[in-house]
């Protein structure tokens, strides 16, 4: 109403009842028509519900799928003219459109392609979620469909050849249904829903857009590509600007190894803050006060050494429990220390593991930095060959926790930012 009532707006002409929206009377008349139209919509809804209940009581088909209609209680292809193309003046029926959608979906193996084809070619945008249910409906091959099992997304009662004239050849439709349901089952398996290690981490340095992940056709080689169609990053003879996942993952791990000292220093700072917070906790302070009191008793010759030892054990347990509670940095620090002290280390150039007694470690921070650097360098070499499959679950989680973003320019990693 505001658009047509504005100055210089195009004139709205009703053939059976002229209306001027620039006047108060015209706008009032339009509002009255809106009230009447809303009442008619509600009346139609009530009549439709009553008609559905009547047809259901008589055992008739309730709603025919798009491209079909009911004749004598059975489904028949709907050959009535539906749309007319302006350029060729050719008339198309609903059955023709449904057959085109089926051909598109069968060729591409995707329901989305059929939905997009009808909308972009003919302007017929059917329900996107209902396109899958429509093309998988056994009624299109002349079968009678009974109750639908929504839990398993199948039809519990299907009688072949008893529903009417088939719109699609039964053998072609059954082959198509098996293909689509197989693809749906593979897509819904748990391993397909696992997040990739660099997902939502890679940033295009040219335009700042979050890069998406795709795979090379007929292979498992992943690539990260810029989603911005107007990005200034141009690569000749390539439709999308992208970088292979394996060298990118290798570069990320090498960059993280280069910042192992910074990560270890942040871990030590967090560990010290956690130790200070735990040491000042009320329960620890109370135990320490009791210990000081019993030390005074011990100076007077009282036999309280057993009590003091028990208090020391309780204080140590509280400190250890408090130090183990923290974020991913503290957990990673504890893992690195265990690996450095118990398992040993591997030489930077490869080879057999060197026992801890032969490695000079001057501090816990240095031990953590050494363990992280060697671990990330070794996994970088493995990722260059096997990609994500070359790194273990622990390294996967370390990258997800520590890496905030990886910036890529001209098919190379330029910098990384860590969550410290």
Short mmCIF file of C-alpha atoms in Angstrom, two decimals:
data_model
loop_
_atom_site.label_atom_id
_atom_site.label_comp_id
_atom_site.label_asym_id
_atom_site.label_seq_id
_atom_site.Cartn_x
_atom_site.Cartn_y
_atom_site.Cartn_z
CA UNK A 1 0.00 0.00 0.00
CA UNK A 2 2.83 2.39 0.83
CA UNK A 3 4.52 1.69 -2.50
CA UNK A 4 1.47 2.42 -4.64
CA UNK A 5 0.38 5.39 -2.51
CA UNK A 6 3.73 7.19 -2.83
CA UNK A 7 4.20 10.15 -5.19
CA UNK A 8 5.30 9.07 -8.64
CA UNK A 9 4.42 5.43 -8.00
CA UNK A 10 2.91 3.31 -10.79
CA UNK A 11 -0.85 3.36 -10.98
CA UNK A 12 -2.69 0.30 -9.69
CA UNK A 13 -5.76 -0.37 -11.84
CA UNK A 14 -8.40 -2.98 -10.95
CA UNK A 15 -10.36 -3.89 -14.07
CA UNK A 16 -13.64 -4.45 -12.24
CA UNK A 17 -13.37 -1.77 -9.54
CA UNK A 18 -11.10 1.29 -10.05
CA UNK A 19 -9.28 2.25 -6.85
CA UNK A 20 -7.14 5.30 -6.02
CA UNK A 21 -4.69 4.55 -3.19
CA UNK A 22 -3.65 8.20 -2.97
CA UNK A 23 -6.94 8.97 -1.24
CA UNK A 24 -8.25 7.99 2.18
CA UNK A 25 -11.30 6.32 0.64
CA UNK A 26 -9.16 4.18 -1.66
CA UNK A 27 -6.94 2.95 1.16
CA UNK A 28 -9.99 2.22 3.34
CA UNK A 29 -11.55 0.25 0.51
CA UNK A 30 -8.36 -1.82 0.13
CA UNK A 31 -8.33 -2.59 3.86
CA UNK A 32 -11.96 -3.73 3.71
CA UNK A 33 -11.12 -6.02 0.81
CA UNK A 34 -8.27 -7.46 2.89
CA UNK A 35 -10.65 -8.30 5.75
CA UNK A 36 -13.08 -9.97 3.35
CA UNK A 37 -10.22 -11.93 1.71
CA UNK A 38 -8.98 -13.17 5.07
CA UNK A 39 -12.46 -14.40 5.94
CA UNK A 40 -12.70 -16.20 2.62
CA UNK A 41 -9.32 -17.90 3.24
CA UNK A 42 -10.52 -19.21 6.58
CA UNK A 43 -13.78 -20.39 4.99
CA UNK A 44 -11.87 -22.25 2.24
CA UNK A 45 -9.65 -23.86 4.87
CA UNK A 46 -12.70 -25.11 6.76
CA UNK A 47 -14.31 -26.47 3.59
CA UNK A 48 -11.06 -28.19 2.55
CA UNK A 49 -10.76 -29.93 5.91
CA UNK A 50 -14.35 -31.14 5.67
CA UNK A 51 -13.77 -32.39 2.11
CA UNK A 52 -10.63 -34.29 3.12
CA UNK A 53 -12.46 -35.95 6.00
CA UNK A 54 -15.31 -36.96 3.66
CA UNK A 55 -12.94 -38.43 1.04
CA UNK A 56 -10.93 -40.25 3.69
CA UNK A 57 -14.12 -41.81 5.09
CA UNK A 58 -15.01 -43.09 1.60
CA UNK A 59 -11.49 -44.48 1.06
CA UNK A 60 -10.62 -42.12 -1.80
CA UNK A 61 -7.18 -40.65 -2.53
CA UNK A 62 -6.70 -37.51 -0.49
CA UNK A 63 -4.09 -35.47 -2.37
CA UNK A 64 -2.66 -36.43 -5.73
CA UNK A 65 1.10 -35.84 -6.22
CA UNK A 66 2.18 -32.99 -8.48
CA UNK A 67 1.90 -34.12 -12.11
CA UNK A 68 -1.03 -36.45 -11.48
CA UNK A 69 -4.75 -36.15 -10.81
CA UNK A 70 -7.51 -38.49 -9.71
CA UNK A 71 -9.79 -40.07 -12.32
CA UNK A 72 -12.30 -42.62 -11.13
CA UNK A 73 -10.49 -43.11 -7.83
CA UNK A 74 -7.14 -43.85 -9.53
CA UNK A 75 -4.17 -41.62 -10.32
CA UNK A 76 -3.62 -40.54 -13.91
CA UNK A 77 -0.94 -38.24 -15.46
CA UNK A 78 -2.13 -34.66 -15.48
CA UNK A 79 -1.98 -33.70 -19.17
CA UNK A 80 -3.94 -30.47 -18.81
CA UNK A 81 -2.08 -27.29 -19.91
CA UNK A 82 -0.28 -25.75 -16.95
CA UNK A 83 2.14 -23.08 -18.25
CA UNK A 84 2.87 -21.49 -21.64
CA UNK A 85 6.37 -20.38 -22.61
CA UNK A 86 6.54 -16.82 -23.93
CA UNK A 87 9.29 -17.41 -26.48
CA UNK A 88 8.06 -20.60 -28.17
CA UNK A 89 4.40 -20.43 -27.12
CA UNK A 90 4.73 -24.09 -26.16
CA UNK A 91 2.32 -25.42 -23.58
CA UNK A 92 3.60 -27.65 -20.80
CA UNK A 93 1.59 -29.81 -18.44
CA UNK A 94 2.33 -30.74 -14.85
CA UNK A 95 3.25 -34.22 -16.05
CA UNK A 96 5.83 -32.75 -18.43
CA UNK A 97 7.43 -30.72 -15.64
CA UNK A 98 7.54 -33.71 -13.33
CA UNK A 99 9.20 -35.86 -16.01
CA UNK A 100 11.83 -33.15 -16.56
CA UNK A 101 12.48 -32.96 -12.82
CA UNK A 102 12.82 -36.73 -12.66
CA UNK A 103 15.29 -36.75 -15.56
CA UNK A 104 17.39 -34.04 -13.91
CA UNK A 105 17.43 -35.81 -10.55
CA UNK A 106 18.25 -39.19 -12.11
CA UNK A 107 21.12 -37.75 -14.17
CA UNK A 108 22.65 -35.75 -11.29
CA UNK A 109 21.75 -38.14 -8.47
CA UNK A 110 20.48 -35.17 -6.45
CA UNK A 111 17.05 -33.82 -5.53
CA UNK A 112 18.43 -30.28 -5.27
CA UNK A 113 19.25 -30.18 -9.00
CA UNK A 114 15.63 -31.02 -9.91
CA UNK A 115 14.26 -28.33 -7.59
CA UNK A 116 16.69 -25.75 -8.98
CA UNK A 117 15.96 -26.74 -12.61
CA UNK A 118 12.20 -26.20 -12.34
CA UNK A 119 12.66 -22.91 -10.52
CA UNK A 120 15.36 -21.36 -12.70
CA UNK A 121 13.93 -22.60 -16.03
CA UNK A 122 10.19 -22.25 -15.58
CA UNK A 123 9.78 -20.24 -12.40
CA UNK A 124 8.00 -23.18 -10.75
CA UNK A 125 9.49 -23.31 -7.26
CA UNK A 126 7.97 -26.36 -5.62
CA UNK A 127 8.50 -27.14 -1.97
CA UNK A 128 12.23 -27.81 -1.64
CA UNK A 129 11.82 -30.24 1.25
CA UNK A 130 8.90 -31.95 -0.49
CA UNK A 131 10.76 -32.54 -3.78
CA UNK A 132 12.41 -35.65 -2.33
CA UNK A 133 9.09 -37.04 -1.09
CA UNK A 134 7.48 -36.27 -4.45
CA UNK A 135 10.03 -37.98 -6.68
CA UNK A 136 10.32 -41.00 -4.36
CA UNK A 137 6.55 -41.50 -4.19
CA UNK A 138 5.72 -45.01 -5.57
CA UNK A 139 2.45 -43.60 -6.92
CA UNK A 140 4.44 -42.11 -9.83
CA UNK A 141 5.08 -45.65 -11.13
CA UNK A 142 1.43 -46.67 -10.77
CA UNK A 143 1.63 -48.21 -7.32
CA UNK A 144 -1.01 -47.87 -4.64
CA UNK A 145 0.45 -46.20 -1.57
CA UNK A 146 -0.96 -46.82 1.85
CA UNK A 147 0.21 -45.56 5.25
CA UNK A 148 3.60 -43.88 5.28
CA UNK A 149 6.13 -44.86 7.95
CA UNK A 150 7.61 -41.48 8.94
CA UNK A 151 10.15 -42.99 11.32
CA UNK A 152 11.93 -44.97 8.59
CA UNK A 153 10.95 -42.52 5.79
CA UNK A 154 9.38 -45.35 3.76
CA UNK A 155 5.90 -46.42 2.72
CA UNK A 156 4.63 -49.30 4.77
CA UNK A 157 1.89 -50.36 2.35
CA UNK A 158 2.82 -50.32 -1.36
CA UNK A 159 0.99 -52.46 -3.93
CA UNK A 160 2.65 -52.36 -7.35
CA UNK A 161 0.36 -51.78 -10.34
CA UNK A 162 -2.78 -51.05 -8.32
CA UNK A 163 -2.69 -47.24 -8.13
CA UNK A 164 -3.42 -46.19 -11.70
CA UNK A 165 -1.56 -45.31 -14.90
CA UNK A 166 2.22 -44.97 -14.33
CA UNK A 167 3.80 -41.65 -15.17
CA UNK A 168 7.33 -43.10 -14.96
CA UNK A 169 8.36 -46.59 -16.03
CA UNK A 170 8.23 -48.79 -12.89
CA UNK A 171 11.70 -50.30 -13.39
CA UNK A 172 13.28 -46.84 -13.91
CA UNK A 173 11.55 -45.41 -10.85
CA UNK A 174 12.55 -48.34 -8.63
CA UNK A 175 16.17 -48.03 -9.79
CA UNK A 176 16.08 -44.28 -9.07
CA UNK A 177 14.57 -44.85 -5.61
CA UNK A 178 17.28 -47.37 -4.72
CA UNK A 179 20.01 -44.94 -5.85
CA UNK A 180 18.65 -41.98 -3.86
CA UNK A 181 17.98 -43.98 -0.69
CA UNK A 182 21.47 -45.47 -0.87
CA UNK A 183 22.98 -42.00 -1.18
CA UNK A 184 20.89 -40.80 1.77
CA UNK A 185 22.03 -43.72 3.90
CA UNK A 186 25.70 -43.09 3.10
CA UNK A 187 25.35 -39.38 3.78
CA UNK A 188 23.72 -39.96 7.17
CA UNK A 189 26.40 -42.31 8.52
CA UNK A 190 28.39 -41.09 11.51
CA UNK A 191 31.79 -40.97 9.77
CA UNK A 192 30.45 -38.57 7.13
CA UNK A 193 29.44 -36.06 9.80
CA UNK A 194 32.90 -35.79 11.37
CA UNK A 195 34.21 -32.24 11.17
CA UNK A 196 37.43 -31.73 9.25
CA UNK A 197 40.46 -30.55 11.17
CA UNK A 198 40.81 -27.16 9.40
CA UNK A 199 37.08 -26.53 8.96
CA UNK A 200 36.12 -22.91 9.82
CA UNK A 201 39.81 -22.10 10.36
CA UNK A 202 41.10 -21.11 6.89
CA UNK A 203 40.74 -17.43 5.89
CA UNK A 204 41.35 -15.93 2.44
CA UNK A 205 43.99 -13.23 2.91
CA UNK A 206 42.81 -11.32 -0.18
CA UNK A 207 39.21 -10.67 0.84
CA UNK A 208 38.95 -11.98 4.42
CA UNK A 209 36.31 -14.58 3.54
CA UNK A 210 36.10 -17.89 5.38
CA UNK A 211 37.22 -20.54 2.89
CA UNK A 212 35.12 -23.63 2.29
CA UNK A 213 36.27 -27.21 1.84
CA UNK A 214 35.61 -29.39 -1.17
CA UNK A 215 37.02 -32.54 -2.74
CA UNK A 216 38.50 -33.21 -6.13
CA UNK A 217 36.19 -35.19 -8.40
CA UNK A 218 36.49 -38.97 -7.93
CA UNK A 219 39.15 -38.68 -5.24
CA UNK A 220 39.54 -37.94 -1.56
CA UNK A 221 41.93 -35.02 -2.01
CA UNK A 222 40.42 -32.06 -0.19
CA UNK A 223 40.86 -28.41 -1.16
CA UNK A 224 39.96 -25.13 0.53
CA UNK A 225 38.51 -22.55 -1.85
CA UNK A 226 37.47 -18.92 -1.52
CA UNK A 227 33.70 -18.55 -1.51
CA UNK A 228 33.72 -14.89 -2.54
CA UNK A 229 32.89 -14.63 -6.24
CA UNK A 230 34.31 -11.09 -6.36
CA UNK A 231 37.62 -11.89 -4.64
CA UNK A 232 40.66 -10.27 -6.26
CA UNK A 233 42.60 -13.54 -5.92
CA UNK A 234 42.69 -14.71 -9.52
CA UNK A 235 44.26 -17.93 -10.77
CA UNK A 236 44.34 -18.48 -14.56
CA UNK A 237 42.27 -21.37 -15.92
CA UNK A 238 40.66 -22.08 -12.54
CA UNK A 239 37.02 -21.57 -11.74
CA UNK A 240 37.67 -21.21 -8.01
CA UNK A 241 40.72 -19.99 -6.15
CA UNK A 242 41.80 -22.85 -3.90
CA UNK A 243 44.69 -24.48 -2.07
CA UNK A 244 45.21 -28.24 -1.58
CA UNK A 245 44.50 -29.49 1.93
CA UNK A 246 47.61 -31.65 2.40
CA UNK A 247 50.29 -28.96 1.90
CA UNK A 248 48.12 -26.53 3.86
CA UNK A 249 47.85 -28.92 6.81
CA UNK A 250 51.60 -29.54 6.65
CA UNK A 251 52.30 -25.79 6.65
CA UNK A 252 49.94 -25.25 9.62
CA UNK A 253 51.65 -27.93 11.70
CA UNK A 254 55.10 -26.56 10.83
CA UNK A 255 53.96 -23.05 11.80
CA UNK A 256 52.62 -24.39 15.10
CA UNK A 257 55.94 -26.16 15.69
CA UNK A 258 57.69 -22.83 15.10
CA UNK A 259 55.60 -21.31 17.91
CA UNK A 260 56.08 -24.19 20.35
CA UNK A 261 58.10 -21.97 22.71
CA UNK A 262 55.28 -19.39 22.80
CA UNK A 263 52.68 -22.07 23.42
CA UNK A 264 54.78 -23.65 26.20
CA UNK A 265 55.27 -20.25 27.86
CA UNK A 266 51.50 -19.66 27.81
CA UNK A 267 50.96 -23.08 29.32
CA UNK A 268 53.40 -22.38 32.13
CA UNK A 269 51.73 -19.04 32.90
CA UNK A 270 48.35 -20.69 33.06
CA UNK A 271 49.74 -23.51 35.23
CA UNK A 272 51.27 -21.01 37.68
CA UNK A 273 48.01 -19.06 37.90
CA UNK A 274 46.14 -22.28 38.50
CA UNK A 275 48.60 -23.36 41.21
CA UNK A 276 48.34 -19.97 42.93
CA UNK A 277 44.55 -20.11 42.83
CA UNK A 278 44.52 -23.63 44.23
CA UNK A 279 47.03 -22.81 46.96
CA UNK A 280 44.85 -19.92 48.14
CA UNK A 281 41.67 -21.99 48.20
CA UNK A 282 39.91 -22.05 51.61
CA UNK A 283 40.12 -25.82 52.03
CA UNK A 284 43.87 -25.79 51.34
CA UNK A 285 44.42 -22.85 53.69
CA UNK A 286 42.55 -24.67 56.46
CA UNK A 287 44.70 -27.79 56.05
CA UNK A 288 47.87 -25.71 56.05
CA UNK A 289 46.78 -23.92 59.25
CA UNK A 290 46.12 -27.30 60.88
CA UNK A 291 49.55 -28.46 59.76
CA UNK A 292 51.24 -25.44 61.34
CA UNK A 293 49.35 -26.05 64.56
CA UNK A 294 50.43 -29.70 64.67
CA UNK A 295 54.01 -28.68 63.91
CA UNK A 296 53.87 -26.66 67.13
CA UNK A 297 52.67 -29.75 68.98
CA UNK A 298 55.55 -31.72 67.44
CA UNK A 299 58.05 -29.14 68.72
CA UNK A 300 56.69 -29.73 72.21
CA UNK A 301 57.35 -33.46 71.93
CA UNK A 302 53.81 -34.62 71.21
CA UNK A 303 53.57 -37.72 68.94
CA UNK A 304 51.66 -36.07 66.03
CA UNK A 305 53.93 -36.98 63.11
CA UNK A 306 51.31 -39.37 61.70
CA UNK A 307 48.73 -36.57 61.66
CA UNK A 308 51.17 -34.24 59.91
CA UNK A 309 51.88 -36.85 57.23
CA UNK A 310 48.16 -37.30 56.66
CA UNK A 311 47.69 -33.54 56.31
CA UNK A 312 50.57 -33.40 53.83
CA UNK A 313 48.93 -36.11 51.74
CA UNK A 314 45.58 -34.28 51.78
CA UNK A 315 47.19 -30.96 50.78
CA UNK A 316 49.14 -32.64 47.96
CA UNK A 317 45.98 -34.35 46.71
CA UNK A 318 44.05 -31.06 46.67
CA UNK A 319 46.86 -29.27 44.83
CA UNK A 320 47.15 -32.05 42.28
CA UNK A 321 43.39 -32.20 41.72
CA UNK A 322 43.18 -28.43 41.34
CA UNK A 323 46.12 -28.29 38.94
CA UNK A 324 44.53 -30.96 36.74
CA UNK A 325 41.36 -28.88 36.33
CA UNK A 326 41.86 -26.36 33.57
CA UNK A 327 41.51 -25.65 29.90
CA UNK A 328 42.98 -27.41 26.94
CA UNK A 329 46.39 -25.78 27.49
CA UNK A 330 46.82 -27.42 30.90
CA UNK A 331 45.72 -30.77 29.54
CA UNK A 332 48.13 -30.45 26.62
CA UNK A 333 50.91 -29.43 29.01
CA UNK A 334 50.33 -32.48 31.21
CA UNK A 335 50.39 -34.73 28.13
CA UNK A 336 53.64 -33.16 26.89
CA UNK A 337 55.32 -33.58 30.26
CA UNK A 338 54.31 -37.23 30.47
CA UNK A 339 55.62 -37.86 26.99
CA UNK A 340 58.90 -36.04 27.66
CA UNK A 341 59.58 -37.66 31.02
CA UNK A 342 58.15 -41.16 30.71
CA UNK A 343 58.19 -42.14 27.05
CA UNK A 344 61.20 -40.21 25.77
CA UNK A 345 61.68 -38.11 22.63
CA UNK A 346 62.38 -38.72 18.96
CA UNK A 347 65.35 -37.01 17.25
CA UNK A 348 64.35 -34.09 14.95
CA UNK A 349 65.74 -35.90 11.92
CA UNK A 350 63.96 -39.16 12.68
CA UNK A 351 65.34 -42.41 14.01
CA UNK A 352 64.94 -44.40 17.18
CA UNK A 353 63.48 -42.88 20.34
CA UNK A 354 65.99 -41.34 22.76
CA UNK A 355 65.35 -42.06 26.48
CA UNK A 356 64.61 -39.09 28.71
CA UNK A 357 67.80 -39.57 30.73
CA UNK A 358 69.87 -38.68 27.64
CA UNK A 359 67.96 -35.44 26.91
CA UNK A 360 69.02 -32.25 28.67
CA UNK A 361 65.95 -30.52 30.06
CA UNK A 362 66.45 -27.42 32.17
CA UNK A 363 62.79 -26.65 32.99
CA UNK A 364 59.26 -27.92 32.56
CA UNK A 365 58.62 -25.17 30.02
CA UNK A 366 61.50 -26.37 27.86
CA UNK A 367 60.31 -29.96 28.18
CA UNK A 368 56.83 -29.00 27.02
CA UNK A 369 58.17 -26.94 24.10
CA UNK A 370 60.45 -29.77 22.98
CA UNK A 371 57.69 -32.37 23.14
CA UNK A 372 55.20 -30.22 21.23
CA UNK A 373 57.70 -29.18 18.56
CA UNK A 374 58.82 -32.72 17.83
CA UNK A 375 55.26 -34.04 17.79
CA UNK A 376 53.99 -31.35 15.39
CA UNK A 377 56.99 -31.64 13.07
CA UNK A 378 56.57 -35.40 12.84
CA UNK A 379 52.83 -35.08 12.12
CA UNK A 380 53.53 -32.37 9.52
CA UNK A 381 55.61 -34.86 7.53
CA UNK A 382 52.86 -37.45 7.83
CA UNK A 383 50.13 -34.96 6.83
CA UNK A 384 52.06 -34.07 3.66
CA UNK A 385 51.66 -37.68 2.52
CA UNK A 386 48.33 -38.84 3.96
CA UNK A 387 46.51 -35.59 4.79
CA UNK A 388 44.06 -35.78 7.68
CA UNK A 389 44.51 -39.55 7.84
CA UNK A 390 48.16 -39.01 8.77
CA UNK A 391 47.43 -37.33 12.10
CA UNK A 392 46.04 -38.96 15.20
CA UNK A 393 42.99 -37.97 17.26
CA UNK A 394 45.15 -36.16 19.81
CA UNK A 395 46.83 -33.97 17.18
CA UNK A 396 43.43 -33.36 15.57
CA UNK A 397 42.10 -32.01 18.86
CA UNK A 398 45.23 -29.93 19.47
CA UNK A 399 44.81 -28.18 16.13
CA UNK A 400 41.10 -27.56 16.77
CA UNK A 401 41.79 -26.15 20.24
CA UNK A 402 44.91 -24.09 19.56
CA UNK A 403 44.40 -22.81 16.01
CA UNK A 404 42.16 -19.76 15.76
CA UNK A 405 42.66 -19.05 12.05
CA UNK A 406 45.07 -19.76 9.20
CA UNK A 407 45.40 -16.99 6.59
CA UNK A 408 46.13 -18.04 2.99
CA UNK A 409 47.36 -15.83 0.15
CA UNK A 410 48.34 -16.92 -3.36
CA UNK A 411 48.07 -20.64 -2.53
CA UNK A 412 50.38 -20.45 0.49
CA UNK A 413 50.01 -20.02 4.24
CA UNK A 414 51.12 -16.55 5.34
CA UNK A 415 50.31 -16.60 9.07
CA UNK A 416 48.43 -18.38 11.82
CA UNK A 417 46.77 -17.11 15.01
CA UNK A 418 46.58 -19.29 18.09
CA UNK A 419 44.20 -19.39 21.05
CA UNK A 420 46.56 -18.79 23.97
#
